[in-house]
Amino acid sequence: MQPNRRIVWQVGGLLGVFIGAIVVANLAQPGLASSHLISRQVSWRDIFNFLRRPRQDKGGKGALCLLVPSDEKEPAVMWHDRPLFIWQGLEQTIGVRRAGSETVFWRRSLTQPGSTVNQIQFVGIALQPGQTYELLLFSSPMANQPVRWQPFVVMPSPNRATVTTDLQALTTKLRNEGANDEAIAQQRAQYFVDRQLEADAIQEVYSVSNPSAALRQLATDIPKRLCSSP
């Protein structure tokens, strides 16, 4: 997404409210309440099949493509308040600012570019629920102006509390059943898929320290699907 930034400043707060209402609707669907939480047989391929949003032409090899947050017209809503930012492209430095502000309060550069995708974990004070932020991408560590920016929204507090409670219960249940880190990430990803929280589901895919061959393949296939011309 490119400037005019003024438009985003004016509507940033409204977007947070509007997107929050959508999240409430998703969480209120039958079968998605905490009392209905169950772990079930899922595969990473099932989760991959969920990722079907249309993409624009990315301009060929080396072109910038955002995975988290997604580079769609509407800002992605995320449960994660310390997101794992994921993108494909040559840009090696990112930053975060509040929508409507010129102050970049967090900035990091890659220590080693990824072979397929790049990722940097947000660290520091958690981002605030209900707030709209912008992920900035810079051409170099010394650059002052971003080459691109993309707004995203942290899920509003009431909705986020529900999801947090659900995930804690699900994780505890799986731990008690002897599940490993990847199995837990898989069930969490499916939970996010069920609620159409794509950015959160993708973060689970890339969060596992020692992924299986199937998960490594999925991590390779995701940018091929989302960053290719339709």
CSV table of C-alpha atoms in Angstrom, one decimal:
chain,number,residue,atom,x,y,z
A,1,MET,CA,0.0,0.0,0.0
A,2,GLN,CA,1.3,3.5,-0.8
A,3,PRO,CA,0.3,7.1,0.3
A,4,ASN,CA,-2.1,9.1,0.4
A,5,ARG,CA,-1.6,8.4,4.2
A,6,ARG,CA,-4.0,11.1,5.3
A,7,ILE,CA,-7.0,9.0,4.3
A,8,VAL,CA,-5.7,6.1,6.4
A,9,TRP,CA,-5.2,8.5,9.4
A,10,GLN,CA,-8.8,9.6,9.3
A,11,VAL,CA,-10.3,6.1,9.0
A,12,GLY,CA,-7.9,4.1,11.1
A,13,GLY,CA,-10.0,4.3,14.2
A,14,LEU,CA,-13.2,3.4,12.4
A,15,LEU,CA,-11.5,0.5,10.7
A,16,GLY,CA,-10.6,-0.9,14.1
A,17,VAL,CA,-14.2,-0.7,15.2
A,18,PHE,CA,-15.5,-2.1,12.0
A,19,ILE,CA,-13.1,-5.0,11.9
A,20,GLY,CA,-13.7,-5.7,15.5
A,21,ALA,CA,-17.4,-6.1,14.8
A,22,ILE,CA,-16.5,-8.7,12.1
A,23,VAL,CA,-14.4,-10.6,14.6
A,24,VAL,CA,-17.2,-10.6,17.1
A,25,ALA,CA,-19.5,-12.1,14.5
A,26,ASN,CA,-17.0,-14.8,13.7
A,27,LEU,CA,-16.5,-15.7,17.4
A,28,ALA,CA,-20.2,-15.8,18.0
A,29,GLN,CA,-20.8,-18.5,15.3
A,30,PRO,CA,-22.2,-21.8,16.6
A,31,GLY,CA,-19.5,-24.3,17.4
A,32,LEU,CA,-16.8,-21.6,17.9
A,33,ALA,CA,-17.5,-21.0,21.6
A,34,SER,CA,-15.0,-22.1,24.3
A,35,SER,CA,-17.3,-24.8,25.5
A,36,HIS,CA,-17.1,-26.5,22.0
A,37,LEU,CA,-13.3,-26.5,21.8
A,38,ILE,CA,-12.0,-29.8,20.7
A,39,SER,CA,-8.7,-31.0,19.2
A,40,ARG,CA,-9.3,-32.9,16.0
A,41,GLN,CA,-7.4,-34.6,13.2
A,42,VAL,CA,-6.1,-31.9,10.9
A,43,SER,CA,-3.2,-31.7,8.4
A,44,TRP,CA,-1.0,-28.9,7.4
A,45,ARG,CA,-2.4,-29.3,3.9
A,46,ASP,CA,-5.9,-28.6,5.2
A,47,ILE,CA,-4.6,-25.3,6.6
A,48,PHE,CA,-2.8,-24.5,3.3
A,49,ASN,CA,-6.0,-25.0,1.4
A,50,PHE,CA,-7.6,-22.2,3.4
A,51,LEU,CA,-5.2,-19.7,1.9
A,52,ARG,CA,-7.1,-18.8,-1.2
A,53,ARG,CA,-7.3,-15.0,-1.2
A,54,PRO,CA,-6.8,-13.5,-4.7
A,55,ARG,CA,-3.5,-11.8,-5.3
A,56,GLN,CA,-2.4,-9.0,-7.6
A,57,ASP,CA,0.6,-9.4,-9.9
A,58,LYS,CA,3.7,-9.1,-7.7
A,59,GLY,CA,6.0,-8.0,-10.4
A,60,GLY,CA,8.3,-11.1,-10.7
A,61,LYS,CA,11.2,-12.5,-8.8
A,62,GLY,CA,12.4,-10.3,-5.9
A,63,ALA,CA,9.2,-8.3,-5.8
A,64,LEU,CA,7.9,-7.4,-2.3
A,65,CYS,CA,5.0,-9.6,-1.1
A,66,LEU,CA,3.6,-9.3,2.5
A,67,LEU,CA,2.4,-12.5,4.2
A,68,VAL,CA,1.9,-11.1,7.7
A,69,PRO,CA,0.2,-8.7,7.7
A,70,SER,CA,-1.4,-9.4,4.3
A,71,ASP,CA,-1.2,-6.7,1.7
A,72,GLU,CA,-4.9,-6.5,1.0
A,73,LYS,CA,-7.0,-3.4,0.8
A,74,GLU,CA,-8.6,-3.9,4.3
A,75,PRO,CA,-6.1,-4.1,7.2
A,76,ALA,CA,-5.6,-7.6,8.6
A,77,VAL,CA,-6.9,-8.1,12.1
A,78,MET,CA,-4.6,-10.2,14.3
A,79,TRP,CA,-4.8,-11.8,17.7
A,80,HIS,CA,-1.0,-11.7,18.2
A,81,ASP,CA,0.1,-8.5,20.0
A,82,ARG,CA,3.7,-9.3,19.3
A,83,PRO,CA,3.4,-10.4,15.7
A,84,LEU,CA,5.8,-12.4,13.7
A,85,PHE,CA,6.2,-10.2,10.5
A,86,ILE,CA,6.7,-12.3,7.4
A,87,TRP,CA,7.4,-11.2,3.9
A,88,GLN,CA,9.1,-12.1,0.6
A,89,GLY,CA,11.4,-9.6,-1.1
A,90,LEU,CA,14.7,-7.9,-1.0
A,91,GLU,CA,13.8,-5.4,1.8
A,92,GLN,CA,15.7,-6.3,5.0
A,93,THR,CA,14.6,-3.6,7.4
A,94,ILE,CA,11.1,-3.1,8.9
A,95,GLY,CA,9.5,-0.7,11.4
A,96,VAL,CA,6.2,-0.2,13.2
A,97,ARG,CA,4.3,3.0,13.9
A,98,ARG,CA,0.7,3.9,14.9
A,99,ALA,CA,-1.6,4.8,12.1
A,100,GLY,CA,-1.7,8.6,11.9
A,101,SER,CA,1.8,9.1,13.4
A,102,GLU,CA,5.2,9.7,11.7
A,103,THR,CA,7.1,8.3,14.7
A,104,VAL,CA,8.6,4.9,14.1
A,105,PHE,CA,8.7,3.4,17.6
A,106,TRP,CA,10.2,0.1,16.7
A,107,ARG,CA,12.6,-0.9,14.0
A,108,ARG,CA,14.7,-4.0,13.2
A,109,SER,CA,16.9,-5.4,10.4
A,110,LEU,CA,17.4,-8.9,9.3
A,111,THR,CA,20.6,-10.5,10.5
A,112,GLN,CA,20.4,-13.1,7.7
A,113,PRO,CA,17.9,-12.9,4.8
A,114,GLY,CA,15.7,-16.0,4.4
A,115,SER,CA,16.1,-18.1,1.3
A,116,THR,CA,12.3,-18.2,0.7
A,117,VAL,CA,10.7,-15.7,3.1
A,118,ASN,CA,12.0,-13.2,5.6
A,119,GLN,CA,10.7,-13.0,9.2
A,120,ILE,CA,11.3,-10.8,12.2
A,121,GLN,CA,9.6,-11.2,15.6
A,122,PHE,CA,8.2,-8.1,17.2
A,123,VAL,CA,9.7,-7.7,20.6
A,124,GLY,CA,9.1,-5.1,23.3
A,125,ILE,CA,5.9,-3.8,24.9
A,126,ALA,CA,2.8,-5.6,23.5
A,127,LEU,CA,0.8,-3.7,20.8
A,128,GLN,CA,-2.5,-2.4,22.1
A,129,PRO,CA,-5.8,-4.2,21.4
A,130,GLY,CA,-8.1,-2.3,19.1
A,131,GLN,CA,-5.3,-0.1,17.7
A,132,THR,CA,-4.4,0.3,14.1
A,133,TYR,CA,-0.6,0.1,13.3
A,134,GLU,CA,1.4,0.3,10.1
A,135,LEU,CA,4.2,-2.1,9.2
A,136,LEU,CA,6.9,-0.2,7.3
A,137,LEU,CA,9.5,-1.8,4.9
A,138,PHE,CA,12.7,0.0,4.1
A,139,SER,CA,15.2,-0.5,1.3
A,140,SER,CA,18.2,-0.5,3.6
A,141,PRO,CA,19.0,-0.2,7.4
A,142,MET,CA,19.9,3.5,6.8
A,143,ALA,CA,16.9,4.5,4.8
A,144,ASN,CA,14.6,7.1,6.4
A,145,GLN,CA,11.5,6.7,4.1
A,146,PRO,CA,9.8,3.4,3.7
A,147,VAL,CA,9.3,1.9,0.3
A,148,ARG,CA,6.0,0.5,1.4
A,149,TRP,CA,3.7,0.4,4.4
A,150,GLN,CA,0.7,-1.7,5.3
A,151,PRO,CA,-1.8,-1.1,8.1
A,152,PHE,CA,-3.0,-3.9,10.4
A,153,VAL,CA,-5.3,-4.0,13.5
A,154,VAL,CA,-4.7,-5.8,16.8
A,155,MET,CA,-7.9,-7.5,17.8
A,156,PRO,CA,-10.1,-5.5,20.2
A,157,SER,CA,-9.9,-6.4,23.9
A,158,PRO,CA,-13.2,-8.3,24.5
A,159,ASN,CA,-12.7,-10.5,21.4
A,160,ARG,CA,-9.0,-11.0,22.1
A,161,ALA,CA,-9.7,-12.1,25.7
A,162,THR,CA,-12.1,-14.8,24.4
A,163,VAL,CA,-9.4,-16.1,21.9
A,164,THR,CA,-6.7,-16.0,24.6
A,165,THR,CA,-8.9,-18.1,27.0
A,166,ASP,CA,-9.6,-20.6,24.2
A,167,LEU,CA,-6.0,-21.0,23.2
A,168,GLN,CA,-4.9,-21.5,26.8
A,169,ALA,CA,-7.5,-24.2,27.3
A,170,LEU,CA,-6.6,-25.9,24.0
A,171,THR,CA,-2.8,-25.8,24.7
A,172,THR,CA,-3.3,-27.2,28.2
A,173,LYS,CA,-5.5,-30.0,26.9
A,174,LEU,CA,-3.0,-30.9,24.2
A,175,ARG,CA,0.0,-30.8,26.6
A,176,ASN,CA,-1.8,-33.1,28.9
A,177,GLU,CA,-2.3,-35.5,26.0
A,178,GLY,CA,1.4,-35.4,25.3
A,179,ALA,CA,1.3,-33.3,22.1
A,180,ASN,CA,4.6,-31.8,20.9
A,181,ASP,CA,5.1,-28.2,19.9
A,182,GLU,CA,4.3,-28.8,16.2
A,183,ALA,CA,1.1,-30.6,17.0
A,184,ILE,CA,0.0,-27.7,19.2
A,185,ALA,CA,0.9,-25.1,16.6
A,186,GLN,CA,-1.1,-27.2,14.1
A,187,GLN,CA,-4.2,-27.1,16.3
A,188,ARG,CA,-3.8,-23.4,17.0
A,189,ALA,CA,-3.5,-22.7,13.3
A,190,GLN,CA,-6.7,-24.6,12.7
A,191,TYR,CA,-8.4,-22.6,15.4
A,192,PHE,CA,-7.4,-19.4,13.6
A,193,VAL,CA,-8.5,-20.8,10.3
A,194,ASP,CA,-11.9,-21.6,11.7
A,195,ARG,CA,-12.2,-18.0,12.6
A,196,GLN,CA,-10.8,-16.7,9.3
A,197,LEU,CA,-7.8,-15.2,11.1
A,198,GLU,CA,-5.4,-15.8,8.3
A,199,ALA,CA,-2.5,-13.8,9.6
A,200,ASP,CA,-2.5,-15.6,12.9
A,201,ALA,CA,-2.7,-19.0,11.2
A,202,ILE,CA,0.3,-18.2,9.0
A,203,GLN,CA,2.3,-17.1,12.1
A,204,GLU,CA,1.7,-20.6,13.6
A,205,VAL,CA,3.2,-22.2,10.5
A,206,TYR,CA,6.5,-20.3,10.9
A,207,SER,CA,6.7,-20.4,14.7
A,208,VAL,CA,7.8,-24.0,15.1
A,209,SER,CA,11.5,-24.4,16.0
A,210,ASN,CA,12.1,-27.9,14.6
A,211,PRO,CA,9.5,-28.4,11.8
A,212,SER,CA,8.7,-31.7,10.2
A,213,ALA,CA,9.2,-32.2,6.5
A,214,ALA,CA,5.5,-31.6,5.9
A,215,LEU,CA,5.6,-28.3,7.8
A,216,ARG,CA,8.8,-27.2,6.0
A,217,GLN,CA,7.1,-27.9,2.7
A,218,LEU,CA,4.1,-25.9,3.7
A,219,ALA,CA,6.3,-22.9,4.7
A,220,THR,CA,7.8,-23.1,1.2
A,221,ASP,CA,4.4,-23.4,-0.5
A,222,ILE,CA,2.7,-20.6,1.2
A,223,PRO,CA,4.6,-17.8,-0.5
A,224,LYS,CA,4.2,-19.6,-3.8
A,225,ARG,CA,0.4,-19.5,-3.5
A,226,LEU,CA,0.1,-16.0,-2.0
A,227,CYS,CA,2.8,-14.2,-3.9
A,228,SER,CA,2.2,-15.5,-7.4
A,229,SER,CA,0.2,-13.9,-10.1
A,230,PRO,CA,-3.4,-15.2,-10.2
